Coordinates of C-alpha atoms in Angstrom, one line a residue:
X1066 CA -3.2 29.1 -14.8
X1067 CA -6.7 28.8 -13.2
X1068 CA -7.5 25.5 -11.8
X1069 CA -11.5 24.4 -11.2
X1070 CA -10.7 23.7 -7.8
X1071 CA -10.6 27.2 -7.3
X1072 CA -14.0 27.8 -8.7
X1073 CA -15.8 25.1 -6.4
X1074 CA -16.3 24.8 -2.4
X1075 CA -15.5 21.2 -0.9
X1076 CA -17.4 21.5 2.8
X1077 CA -15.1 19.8 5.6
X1078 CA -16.4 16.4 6.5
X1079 CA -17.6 17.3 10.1
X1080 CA -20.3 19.3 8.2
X1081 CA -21.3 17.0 5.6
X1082 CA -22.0 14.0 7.9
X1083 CA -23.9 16.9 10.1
X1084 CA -26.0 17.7 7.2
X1085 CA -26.7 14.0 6.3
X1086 CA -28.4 13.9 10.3
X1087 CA -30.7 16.5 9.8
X1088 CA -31.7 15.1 6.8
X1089 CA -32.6 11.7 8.3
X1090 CA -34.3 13.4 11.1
X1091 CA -36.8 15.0 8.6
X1092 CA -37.7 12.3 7.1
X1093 CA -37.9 10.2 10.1
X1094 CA -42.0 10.2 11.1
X1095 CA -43.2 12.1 14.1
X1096 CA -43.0 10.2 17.2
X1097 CA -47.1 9.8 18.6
X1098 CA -47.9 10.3 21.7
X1099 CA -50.7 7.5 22.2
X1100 CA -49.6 3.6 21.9
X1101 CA -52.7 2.7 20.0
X1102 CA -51.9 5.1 17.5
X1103 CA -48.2 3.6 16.6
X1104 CA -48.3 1.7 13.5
X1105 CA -46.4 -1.4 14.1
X1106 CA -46.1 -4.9 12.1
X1107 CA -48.4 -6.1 14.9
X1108 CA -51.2 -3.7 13.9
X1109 CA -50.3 -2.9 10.3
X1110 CA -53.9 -4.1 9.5
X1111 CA -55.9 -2.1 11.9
X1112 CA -57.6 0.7 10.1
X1113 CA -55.9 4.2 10.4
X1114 CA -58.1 6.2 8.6
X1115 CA -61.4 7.8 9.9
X1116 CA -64.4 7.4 7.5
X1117 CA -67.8 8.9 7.8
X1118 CA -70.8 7.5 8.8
X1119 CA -72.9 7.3 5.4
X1120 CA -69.6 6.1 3.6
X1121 CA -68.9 3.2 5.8
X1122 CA -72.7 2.5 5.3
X1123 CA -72.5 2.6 1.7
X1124 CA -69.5 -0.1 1.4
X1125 CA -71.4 -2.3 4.6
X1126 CA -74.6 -1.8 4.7
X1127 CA -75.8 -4.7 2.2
X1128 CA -73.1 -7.2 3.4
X1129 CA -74.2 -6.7 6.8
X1130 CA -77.6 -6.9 6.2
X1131 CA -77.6 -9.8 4.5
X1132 CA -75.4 -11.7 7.1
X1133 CA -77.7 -10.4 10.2
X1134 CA -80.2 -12.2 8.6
X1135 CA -78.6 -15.4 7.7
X1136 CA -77.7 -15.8 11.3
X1137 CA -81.3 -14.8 12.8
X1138 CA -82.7 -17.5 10.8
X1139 CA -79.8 -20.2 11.6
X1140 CA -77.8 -19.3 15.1
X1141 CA -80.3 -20.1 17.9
X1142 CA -79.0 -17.3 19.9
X1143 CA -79.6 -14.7 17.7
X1144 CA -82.9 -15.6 17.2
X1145 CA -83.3 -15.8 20.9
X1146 CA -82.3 -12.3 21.4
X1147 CA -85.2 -10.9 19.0
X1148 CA -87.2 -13.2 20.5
X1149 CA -86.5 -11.6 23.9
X1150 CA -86.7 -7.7 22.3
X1151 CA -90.4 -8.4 21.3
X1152 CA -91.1 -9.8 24.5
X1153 CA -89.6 -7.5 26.5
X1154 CA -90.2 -3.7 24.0
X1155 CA -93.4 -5.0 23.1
X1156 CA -95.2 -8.0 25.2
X1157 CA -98.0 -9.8 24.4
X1158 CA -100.5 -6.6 25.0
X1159 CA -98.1 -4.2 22.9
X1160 CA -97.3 -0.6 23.8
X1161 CA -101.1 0.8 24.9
X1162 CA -102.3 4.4 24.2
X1163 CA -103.3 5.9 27.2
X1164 CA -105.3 9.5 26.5
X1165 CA -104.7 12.4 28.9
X1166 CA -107.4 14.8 28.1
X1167 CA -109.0 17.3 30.8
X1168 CA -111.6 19.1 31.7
X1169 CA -109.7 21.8 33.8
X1170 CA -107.8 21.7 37.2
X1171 CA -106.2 18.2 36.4
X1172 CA -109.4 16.9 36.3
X1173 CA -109.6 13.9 33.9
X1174 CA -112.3 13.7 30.9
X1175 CA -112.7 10.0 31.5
X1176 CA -115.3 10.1 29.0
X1177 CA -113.9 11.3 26.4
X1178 CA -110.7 9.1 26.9
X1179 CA -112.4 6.0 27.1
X1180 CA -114.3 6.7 23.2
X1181 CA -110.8 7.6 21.5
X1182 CA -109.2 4.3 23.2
X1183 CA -112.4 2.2 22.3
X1184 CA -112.0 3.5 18.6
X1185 CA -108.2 2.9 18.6
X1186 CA -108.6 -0.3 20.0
X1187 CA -111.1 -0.8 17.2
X1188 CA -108.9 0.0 14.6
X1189 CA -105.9 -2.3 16.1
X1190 CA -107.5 -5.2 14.6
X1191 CA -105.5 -6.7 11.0
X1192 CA -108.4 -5.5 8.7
X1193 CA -108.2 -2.1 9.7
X1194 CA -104.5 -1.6 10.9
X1195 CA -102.6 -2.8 8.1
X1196 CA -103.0 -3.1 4.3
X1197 CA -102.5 -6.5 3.7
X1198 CA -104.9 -7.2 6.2
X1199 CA -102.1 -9.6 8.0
X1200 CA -101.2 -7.7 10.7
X1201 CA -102.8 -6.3 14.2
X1202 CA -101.1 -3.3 15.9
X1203 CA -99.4 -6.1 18.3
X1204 CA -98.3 -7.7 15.4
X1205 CA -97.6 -4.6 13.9
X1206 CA -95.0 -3.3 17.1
X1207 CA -93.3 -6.8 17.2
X1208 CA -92.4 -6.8 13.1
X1209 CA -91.4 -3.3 13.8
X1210 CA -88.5 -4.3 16.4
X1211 CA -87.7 -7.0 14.2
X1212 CA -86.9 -4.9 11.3
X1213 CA -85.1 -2.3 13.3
X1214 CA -82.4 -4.7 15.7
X1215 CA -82.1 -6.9 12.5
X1216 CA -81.8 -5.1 9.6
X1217 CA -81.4 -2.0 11.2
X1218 CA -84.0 0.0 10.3
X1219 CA -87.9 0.1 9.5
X1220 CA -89.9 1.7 6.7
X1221 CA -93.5 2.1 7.2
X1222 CA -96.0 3.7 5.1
X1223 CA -98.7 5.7 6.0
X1224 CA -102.0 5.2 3.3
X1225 CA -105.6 6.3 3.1
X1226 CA -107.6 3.7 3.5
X1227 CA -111.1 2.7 2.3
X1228 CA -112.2 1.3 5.8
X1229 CA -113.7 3.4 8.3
X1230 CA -111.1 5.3 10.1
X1231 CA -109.1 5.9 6.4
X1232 CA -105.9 5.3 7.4
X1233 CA -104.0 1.7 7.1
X1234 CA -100.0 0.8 7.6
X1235 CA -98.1 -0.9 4.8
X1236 CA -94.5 -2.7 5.4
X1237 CA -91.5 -2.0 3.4
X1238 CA -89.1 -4.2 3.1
X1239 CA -85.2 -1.9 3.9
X1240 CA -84.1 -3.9 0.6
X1241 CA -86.2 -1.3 -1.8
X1242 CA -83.7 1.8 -0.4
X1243 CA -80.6 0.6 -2.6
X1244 CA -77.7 1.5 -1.8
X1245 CA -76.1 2.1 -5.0
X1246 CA -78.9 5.1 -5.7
X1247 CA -76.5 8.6 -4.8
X1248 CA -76.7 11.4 -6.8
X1249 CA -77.6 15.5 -6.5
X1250 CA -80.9 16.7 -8.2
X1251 CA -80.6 19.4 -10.7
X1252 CA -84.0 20.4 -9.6
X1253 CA -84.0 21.2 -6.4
X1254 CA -80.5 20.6 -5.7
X1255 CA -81.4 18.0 -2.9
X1256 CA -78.7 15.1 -2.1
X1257 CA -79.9 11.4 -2.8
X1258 CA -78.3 9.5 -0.3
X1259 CA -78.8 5.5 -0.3
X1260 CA -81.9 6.5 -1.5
X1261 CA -83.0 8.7 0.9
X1262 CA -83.4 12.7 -0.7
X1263 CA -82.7 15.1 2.1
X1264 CA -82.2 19.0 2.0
X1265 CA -79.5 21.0 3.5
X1266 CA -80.4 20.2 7.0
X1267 CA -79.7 16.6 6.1
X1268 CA -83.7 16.4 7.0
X1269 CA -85.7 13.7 4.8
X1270 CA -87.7 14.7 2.2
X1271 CA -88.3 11.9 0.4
X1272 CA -87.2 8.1 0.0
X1273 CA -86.8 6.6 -3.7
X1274 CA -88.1 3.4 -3.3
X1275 CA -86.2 0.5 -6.1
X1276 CA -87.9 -2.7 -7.0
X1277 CA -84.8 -5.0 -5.4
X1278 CA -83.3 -7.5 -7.8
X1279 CA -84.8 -10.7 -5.4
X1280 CA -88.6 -9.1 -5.6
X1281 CA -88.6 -8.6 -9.5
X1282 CA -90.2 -11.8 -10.1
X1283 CA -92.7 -11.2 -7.1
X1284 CA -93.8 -7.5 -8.3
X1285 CA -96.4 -6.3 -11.1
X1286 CA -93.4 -5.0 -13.1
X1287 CA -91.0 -7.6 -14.2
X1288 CA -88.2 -4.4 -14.3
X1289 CA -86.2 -2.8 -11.6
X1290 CA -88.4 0.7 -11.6
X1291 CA -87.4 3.5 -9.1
X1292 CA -90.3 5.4 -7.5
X1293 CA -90.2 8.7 -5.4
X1294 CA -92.7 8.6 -2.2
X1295 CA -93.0 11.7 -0.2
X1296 CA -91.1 11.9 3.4
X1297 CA -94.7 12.8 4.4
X1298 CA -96.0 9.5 4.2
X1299 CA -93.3 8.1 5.4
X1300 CA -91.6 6.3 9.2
X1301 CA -88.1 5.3 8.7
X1302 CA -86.9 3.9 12.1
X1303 CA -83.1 4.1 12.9
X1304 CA -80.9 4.4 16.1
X1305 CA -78.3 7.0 15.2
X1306 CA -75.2 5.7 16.1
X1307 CA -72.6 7.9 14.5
X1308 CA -73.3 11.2 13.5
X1309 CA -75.9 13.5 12.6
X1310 CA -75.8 13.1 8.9
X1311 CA -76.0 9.2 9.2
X1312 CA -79.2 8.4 6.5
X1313 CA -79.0 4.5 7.4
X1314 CA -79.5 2.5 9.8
X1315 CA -77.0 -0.7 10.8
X1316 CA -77.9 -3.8 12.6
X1317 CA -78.1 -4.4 16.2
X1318 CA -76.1 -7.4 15.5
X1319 CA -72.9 -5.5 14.1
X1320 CA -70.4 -6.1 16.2
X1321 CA -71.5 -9.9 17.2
X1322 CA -71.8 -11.3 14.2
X1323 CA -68.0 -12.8 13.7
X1324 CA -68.6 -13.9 16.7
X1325 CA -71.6 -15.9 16.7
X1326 CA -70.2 -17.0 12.8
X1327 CA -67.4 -18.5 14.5
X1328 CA -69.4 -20.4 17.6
X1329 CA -71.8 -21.4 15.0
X1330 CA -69.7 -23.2 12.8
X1331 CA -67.5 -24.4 15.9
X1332 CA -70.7 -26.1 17.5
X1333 CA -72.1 -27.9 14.3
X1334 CA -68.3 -29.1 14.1
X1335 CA -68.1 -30.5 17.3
X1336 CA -71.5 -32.1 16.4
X1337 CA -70.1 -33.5 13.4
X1338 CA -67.3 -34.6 15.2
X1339 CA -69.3 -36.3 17.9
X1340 CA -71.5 -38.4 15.5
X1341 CA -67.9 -39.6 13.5
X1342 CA -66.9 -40.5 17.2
X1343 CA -70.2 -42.6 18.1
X1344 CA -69.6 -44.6 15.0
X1345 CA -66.1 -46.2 16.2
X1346 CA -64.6 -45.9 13.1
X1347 CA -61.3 -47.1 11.9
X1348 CA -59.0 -48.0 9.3
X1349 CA -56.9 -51.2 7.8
X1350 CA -53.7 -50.0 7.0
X1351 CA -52.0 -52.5 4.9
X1352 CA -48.2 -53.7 6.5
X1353 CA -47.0 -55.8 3.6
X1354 CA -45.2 -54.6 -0.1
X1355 CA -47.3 -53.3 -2.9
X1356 CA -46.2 -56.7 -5.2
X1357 CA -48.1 -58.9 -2.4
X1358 CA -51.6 -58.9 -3.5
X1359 CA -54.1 -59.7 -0.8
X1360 CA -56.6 -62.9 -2.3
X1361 CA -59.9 -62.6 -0.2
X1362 CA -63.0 -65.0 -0.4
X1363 CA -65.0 -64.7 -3.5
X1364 CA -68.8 -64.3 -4.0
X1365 CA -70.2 -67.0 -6.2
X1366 CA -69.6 -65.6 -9.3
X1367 CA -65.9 -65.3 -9.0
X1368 CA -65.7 -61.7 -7.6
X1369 CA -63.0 -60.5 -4.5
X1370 CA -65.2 -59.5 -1.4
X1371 CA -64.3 -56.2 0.2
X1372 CA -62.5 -56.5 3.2
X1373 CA -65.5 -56.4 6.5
X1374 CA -65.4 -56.2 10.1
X1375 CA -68.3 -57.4 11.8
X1376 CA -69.5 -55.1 14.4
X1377 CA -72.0 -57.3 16.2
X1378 CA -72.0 -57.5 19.8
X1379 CA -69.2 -60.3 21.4
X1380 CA -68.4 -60.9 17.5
X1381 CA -64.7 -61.8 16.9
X1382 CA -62.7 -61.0 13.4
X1383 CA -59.7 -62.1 11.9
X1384 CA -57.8 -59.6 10.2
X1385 CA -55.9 -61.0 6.6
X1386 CA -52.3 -61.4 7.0
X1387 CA -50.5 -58.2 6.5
X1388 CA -52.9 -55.6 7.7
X1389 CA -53.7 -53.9 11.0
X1390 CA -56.7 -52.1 12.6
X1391 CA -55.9 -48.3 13.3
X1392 CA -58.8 -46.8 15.5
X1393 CA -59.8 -43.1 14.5
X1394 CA -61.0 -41.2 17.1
X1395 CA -61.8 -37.5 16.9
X1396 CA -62.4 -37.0 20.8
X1397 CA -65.8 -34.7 20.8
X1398 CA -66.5 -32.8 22.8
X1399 CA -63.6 -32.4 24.9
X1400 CA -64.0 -31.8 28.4
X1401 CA -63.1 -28.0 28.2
X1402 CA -66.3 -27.8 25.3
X1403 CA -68.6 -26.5 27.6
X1404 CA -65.9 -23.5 29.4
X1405 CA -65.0 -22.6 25.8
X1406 CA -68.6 -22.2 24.3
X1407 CA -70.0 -20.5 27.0
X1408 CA -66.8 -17.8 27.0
X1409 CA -67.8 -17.3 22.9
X1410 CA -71.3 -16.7 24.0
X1411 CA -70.6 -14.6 26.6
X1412 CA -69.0 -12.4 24.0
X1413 CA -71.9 -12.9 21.7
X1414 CA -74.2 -11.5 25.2
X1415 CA -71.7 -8.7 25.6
X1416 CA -71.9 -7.3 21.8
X1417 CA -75.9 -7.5 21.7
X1418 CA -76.2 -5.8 25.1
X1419 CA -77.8 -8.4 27.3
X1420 CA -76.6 -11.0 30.1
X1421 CA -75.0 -14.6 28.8
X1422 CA -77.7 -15.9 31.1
X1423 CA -80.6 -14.7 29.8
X1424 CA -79.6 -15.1 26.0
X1425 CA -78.5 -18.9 27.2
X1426 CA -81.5 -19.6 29.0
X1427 CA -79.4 -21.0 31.4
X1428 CA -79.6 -20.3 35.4
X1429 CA -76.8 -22.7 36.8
X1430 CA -73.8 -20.1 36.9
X1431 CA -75.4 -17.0 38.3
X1432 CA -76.8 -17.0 41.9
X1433 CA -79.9 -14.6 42.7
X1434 CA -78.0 -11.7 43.8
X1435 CA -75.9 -11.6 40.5
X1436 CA -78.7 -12.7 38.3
X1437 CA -80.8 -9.6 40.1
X1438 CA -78.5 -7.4 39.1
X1439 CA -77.8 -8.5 35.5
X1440 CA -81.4 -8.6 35.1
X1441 CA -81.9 -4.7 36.5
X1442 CA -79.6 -3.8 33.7
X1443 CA -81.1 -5.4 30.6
X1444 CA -84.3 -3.9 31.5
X1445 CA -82.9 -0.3 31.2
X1446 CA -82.1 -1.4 27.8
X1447 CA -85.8 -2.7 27.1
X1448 CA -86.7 0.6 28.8
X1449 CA -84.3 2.4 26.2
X1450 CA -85.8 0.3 23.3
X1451 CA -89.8 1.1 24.4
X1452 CA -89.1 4.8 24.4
X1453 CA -87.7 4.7 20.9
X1454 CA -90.7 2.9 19.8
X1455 CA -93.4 5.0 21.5
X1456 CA -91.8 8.1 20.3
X1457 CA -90.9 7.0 16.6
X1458 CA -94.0 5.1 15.5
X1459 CA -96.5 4.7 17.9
X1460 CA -96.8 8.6 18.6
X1461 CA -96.9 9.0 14.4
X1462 CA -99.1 6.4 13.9
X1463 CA -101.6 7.9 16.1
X1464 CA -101.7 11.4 15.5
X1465 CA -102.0 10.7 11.4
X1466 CA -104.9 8.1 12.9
X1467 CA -106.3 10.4 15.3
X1468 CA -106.9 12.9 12.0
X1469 CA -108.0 10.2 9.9
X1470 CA -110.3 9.3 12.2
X1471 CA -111.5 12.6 13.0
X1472 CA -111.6 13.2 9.0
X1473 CA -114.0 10.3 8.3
X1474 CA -116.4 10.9 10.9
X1475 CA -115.5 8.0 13.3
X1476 CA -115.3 10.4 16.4
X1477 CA -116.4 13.6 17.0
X1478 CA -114.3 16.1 18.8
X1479 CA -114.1 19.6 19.4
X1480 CA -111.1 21.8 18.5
X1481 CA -110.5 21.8 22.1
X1482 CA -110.6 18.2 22.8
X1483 CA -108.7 17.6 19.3
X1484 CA -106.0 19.9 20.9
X1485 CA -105.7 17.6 24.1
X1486 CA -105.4 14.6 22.5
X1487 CA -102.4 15.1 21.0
X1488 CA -100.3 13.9 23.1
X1489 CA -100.8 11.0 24.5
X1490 CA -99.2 8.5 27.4
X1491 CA -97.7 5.7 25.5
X1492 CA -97.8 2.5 28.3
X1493 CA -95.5 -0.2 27.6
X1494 CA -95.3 -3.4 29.0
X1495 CA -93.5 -4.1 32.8
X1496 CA -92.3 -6.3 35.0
X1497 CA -93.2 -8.3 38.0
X1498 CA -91.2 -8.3 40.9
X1499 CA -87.6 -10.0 41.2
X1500 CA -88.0 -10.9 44.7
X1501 CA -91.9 -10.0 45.9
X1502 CA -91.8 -9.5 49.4
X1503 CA -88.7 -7.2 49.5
X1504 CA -89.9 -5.1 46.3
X1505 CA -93.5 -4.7 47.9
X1506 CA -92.4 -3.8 51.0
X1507 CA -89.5 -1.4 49.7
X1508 CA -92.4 0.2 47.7
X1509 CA -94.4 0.6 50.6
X1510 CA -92.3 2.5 52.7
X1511 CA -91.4 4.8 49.6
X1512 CA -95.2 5.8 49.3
X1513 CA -95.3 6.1 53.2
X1514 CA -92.8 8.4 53.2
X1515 CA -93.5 10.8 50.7
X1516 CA -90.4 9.5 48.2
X1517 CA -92.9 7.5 45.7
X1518 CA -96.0 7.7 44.2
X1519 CA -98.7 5.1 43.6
X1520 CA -98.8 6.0 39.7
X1521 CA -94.8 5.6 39.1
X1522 CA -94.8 2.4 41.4
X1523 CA -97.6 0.8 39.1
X1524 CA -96.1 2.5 35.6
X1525 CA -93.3 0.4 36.1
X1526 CA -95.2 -2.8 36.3
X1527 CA -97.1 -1.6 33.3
X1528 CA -100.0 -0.5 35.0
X1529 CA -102.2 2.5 35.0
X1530 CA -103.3 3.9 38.1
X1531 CA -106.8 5.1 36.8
X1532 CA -108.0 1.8 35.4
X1533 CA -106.1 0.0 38.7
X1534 CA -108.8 1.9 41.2
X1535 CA -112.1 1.5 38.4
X1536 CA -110.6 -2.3 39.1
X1537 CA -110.5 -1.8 42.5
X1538 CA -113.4 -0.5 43.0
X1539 CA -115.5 -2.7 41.5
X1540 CA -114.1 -5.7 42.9
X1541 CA -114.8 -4.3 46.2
X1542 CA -118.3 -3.5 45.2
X1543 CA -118.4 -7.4 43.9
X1544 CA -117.9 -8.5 47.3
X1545 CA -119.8 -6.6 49.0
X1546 CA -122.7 -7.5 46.9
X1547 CA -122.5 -11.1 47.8
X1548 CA -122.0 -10.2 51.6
X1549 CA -118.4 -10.9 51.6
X1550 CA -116.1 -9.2 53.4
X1551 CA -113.3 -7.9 51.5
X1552 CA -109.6 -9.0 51.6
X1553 CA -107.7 -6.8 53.5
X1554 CA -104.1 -7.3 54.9
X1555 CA -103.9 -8.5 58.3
X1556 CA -100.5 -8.4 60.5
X1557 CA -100.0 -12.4 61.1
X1558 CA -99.9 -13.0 64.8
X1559 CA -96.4 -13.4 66.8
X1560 CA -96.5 -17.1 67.3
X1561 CA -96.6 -18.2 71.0
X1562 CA -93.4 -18.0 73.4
X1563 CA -92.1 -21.4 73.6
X1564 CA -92.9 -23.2 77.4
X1565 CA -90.7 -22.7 79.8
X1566 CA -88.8 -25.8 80.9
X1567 CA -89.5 -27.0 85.1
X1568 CA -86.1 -27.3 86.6
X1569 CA -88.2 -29.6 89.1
X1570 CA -87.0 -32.7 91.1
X1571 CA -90.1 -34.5 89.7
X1572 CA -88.5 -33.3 86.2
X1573 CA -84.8 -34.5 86.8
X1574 CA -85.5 -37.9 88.5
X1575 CA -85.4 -39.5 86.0
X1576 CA -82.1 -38.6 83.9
X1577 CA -81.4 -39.7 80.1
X1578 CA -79.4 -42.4 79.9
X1579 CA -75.8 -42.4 78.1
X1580 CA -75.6 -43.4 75.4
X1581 CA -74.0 -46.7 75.7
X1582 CA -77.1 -48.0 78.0
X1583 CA -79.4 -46.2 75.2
X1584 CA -78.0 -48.1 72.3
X1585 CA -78.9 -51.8 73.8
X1586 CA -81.5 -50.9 76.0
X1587 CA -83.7 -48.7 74.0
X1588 CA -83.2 -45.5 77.3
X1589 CA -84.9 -48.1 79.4
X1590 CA -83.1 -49.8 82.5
X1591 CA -81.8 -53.5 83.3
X1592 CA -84.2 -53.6 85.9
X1593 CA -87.5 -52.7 84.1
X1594 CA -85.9 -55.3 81.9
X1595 CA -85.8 -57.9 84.5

């Protein structure tokens, strides 16, 4: 008789439980290697999965926008810091164009140099420079560093004009490149991204510009309309701060702006606080049972008076029978107010790149060494900043200008001298010395010895050396036309050795008195007294 046990394999128990191990060791996760990579309850929130650059734009980029200007309109230190950018990218004289043509053998064709700035110079003026007729090229460079820190980025068009250099600059508000806009063209099979149509090479071609839903009732056409505007005639301004492929830009304010939310509402709370505390207020909190009924005095036609407390100076108040005054106090600000705000702000510094100092305005915790140093720092960033400008708008600008110009008849140049102005020196603004006499006389030894040069010694205080020496010259000229001689440094004399003292007798008859005699006596003796 066949039994099923003889048709089935039981394993042993030793291997079952053996099995059941390498089972659980399967589908137990891979151990990392790097901490910050475990996912623990701590960090269970902290993002684990890489996204790229346009797709963290296209969830963000609206939000952030919007936020970036909220706070540069409300937070005082965000408005500060673009306050400082234009001062310090752009200055009250903007970025200048300096031309470098030649005639041969480094020979400058002054000439010629002076007539393109005098026309560009010309044109810089609101009537000719921008569309609306509303902004100057100052103007112009300042709006531009606005747009670009907060929003981001910076759309400028380039139009033919009816003035006479034909060319003119018109504004575009970021908010006409929606967002929601992506799709690939049949056509040509180019990618809309946010907007922005670019080729394979993830190269612009053109930008489809979409009347925002806040500008409908401002525009011509009371409808959202979407209109495609040649790459050609286009600047759009971004720092790249992610990859290649990124067709946005994101504020400058990114990664400060939960931070300066946060000190924002935590100051106008401790204002709010504050004015509650200057009030003294309090409460009556009532002692006795709900069935006793407190019976105040009565106005004159029969109706309970509320229960008051005169506040008058030396004024003394009775409290009804049954209550108590509970004083409410909110205690703002505390003494560690000011250690707290400035640590938040310091953040707030860190994440826009500058020193706490210098966003603060405020001098009393940095000493001149430290603050010399902070200072050296920020201006490689306003260095940084001036080069992105010269190179992104003011050399576009002027060479679509420069043709414009040509074009219309405003200046006439040569294939040659066309050629040379291409490329001009873009001269932005500097700064004066941190500590004078040091800097001046670091910088002269460097040119004494051959390790500096007068033109990079006056570029970084935003001077040019050519128009320095026309200066220079003609000052000197000044003075010597009115017979006076002119200023020259002179070595300021040793002041004279101090007189030796006579170790004489005649000297040391008379010695000083101590100072017991001196303090009644005046140094003078009983017997002179006498």
């Amino acid at each position: 008789m066949e039994k099923l046990s003889d048709h089935l394999y039981i394993p042993p128990m030793g291997i079952v439980l053996r099995d059941r191990e390498k089972a659980r060791q399967a589908a137990k996760p891979a151990k990392r290697n790097f901490a910050s990579a475990k996912i623990t309850r701590q960090n269970k929130d902290w993002t684990a999965t890489p996204y790229s650059a346009n797709w963290t734009l296209y969830r963000d980029l609206r939000i952030l926008r919007a936020r970036a200007r909220e706070m540069a309109k409300n937070a005082p230190h965000f408005r500060k810091f673009l306050l400082m950018a234009k001062t310090n990218i752009v200055g009250h004289k903007g970025i200048q164009l300096q031309c470098n043509a030649e005639f041969g053998s480094n020979r400058p064709n002054t000439n010629l140099n002076s007539r393109v700035e005098s026309a560009w110079w010309e044109w810089s003026f609101p009537e000719n420079c921008s569309a609306s007729g509303k902004l100057s090229w100052v103007s112009a460079q300042q709006l531009f560093v606005e747009h670009l820190l907060r929003d981001g980025e910076a759309l400028v068009q380039h139009i033919d004009a009816d003035n006479a250099f034909g060319y003119t600059l018109k504004f575009w508000n970021v908010d006409w490149l929606d967002e929601t806009y992506n799709e690939t063209l049949p056509s040509s099979g180019n990618r809309v991204i946010m907007s922005v149509e670019v080729d394979g090479n993830d190269r612009p071609v053109a930008y489809w510009l979409t009347t925002p839903p806040s500008d409908i009732n401002f525009t011509h056409q009371r409808g959202r309309t979407r209109t495609r505007i040649s790459a050609d005639e286009m600047t759009h301004a971004f720092m790249i701060s992610e990859d290649e492929s990124q067709t946005r830009g994101v504020t400058w304010f990114y990664a400060g702006l939960l931070h300066g939310k946060g000190m924002h509402e935590y100051t106008g709370g401790v204002v709010d606080s504050a004015r509650v505390a200057s009030h003294s207020l309090g409460f009556l909190k009532k002692n006795t049972p709900d069935e006793v009924e407190f019976m105040g005095e009565e106005d004159e036609f029969g109706n309970q008076r509320p229960l008051e407390i005169d506040v008058a100076p030396l004024s003394m108040n009775e409290l009804p029978d049954g209550y108590e005054l509970q004083q409410f106090d909110p205690k703002q600000p505390t003494q560690n107010h000011s250690e707290f705000k400035r640590s938040m702000l310091l953040d707030v510094a860190a994440s826009l790149g500058v020193n706490g100092f210098s966003l603060a305005g405020d001098m009393s915790a940095v000493n001149f060494s430290s603050a010399r140093v902070g200072l050296g720092e920020e201006r490689e960033l306003w260095r940084q900043m001036q080069t992105f400008v010269s190179s992104t708008l003011c050399r576009e600008v002027y060479r679509r200008w420069l043709r414009s110009t040509v074009a219309a008849g405003k200046i006439d140049l040569s294939a040659r001298e066309f050629a040379q102005l291409q490329n001009p020196t873009w001269r932005a603004r500097g700064w004066r010395y941190i500590e004078p006499t040091k800097d001046i006389t670091a910088a002269i030894d460097g040119i004494g010895n051959n390790l500096l040069t007068f033109r990079d010694h006056l570029a970084d205080q935003g001077i040019d050396l050519e128009e320095f020496l026309i200066a220079k010259k003609a000052e000197m000229e000044l003075f010597a036309k009115y017979g006076i001689e002119y200023g020259v440094a002179k070595e300021t004399p040793p002041p004279p050795p101090a007189a030796e003292s006579d170790d004489t007798e005649e000297n040391n008859s008379n010695p000083p008195p101590d100072d017991a005699e001196r303090g009644y006596t005046n140094g003078h003796s009983f017997e002179m007294i006498d």
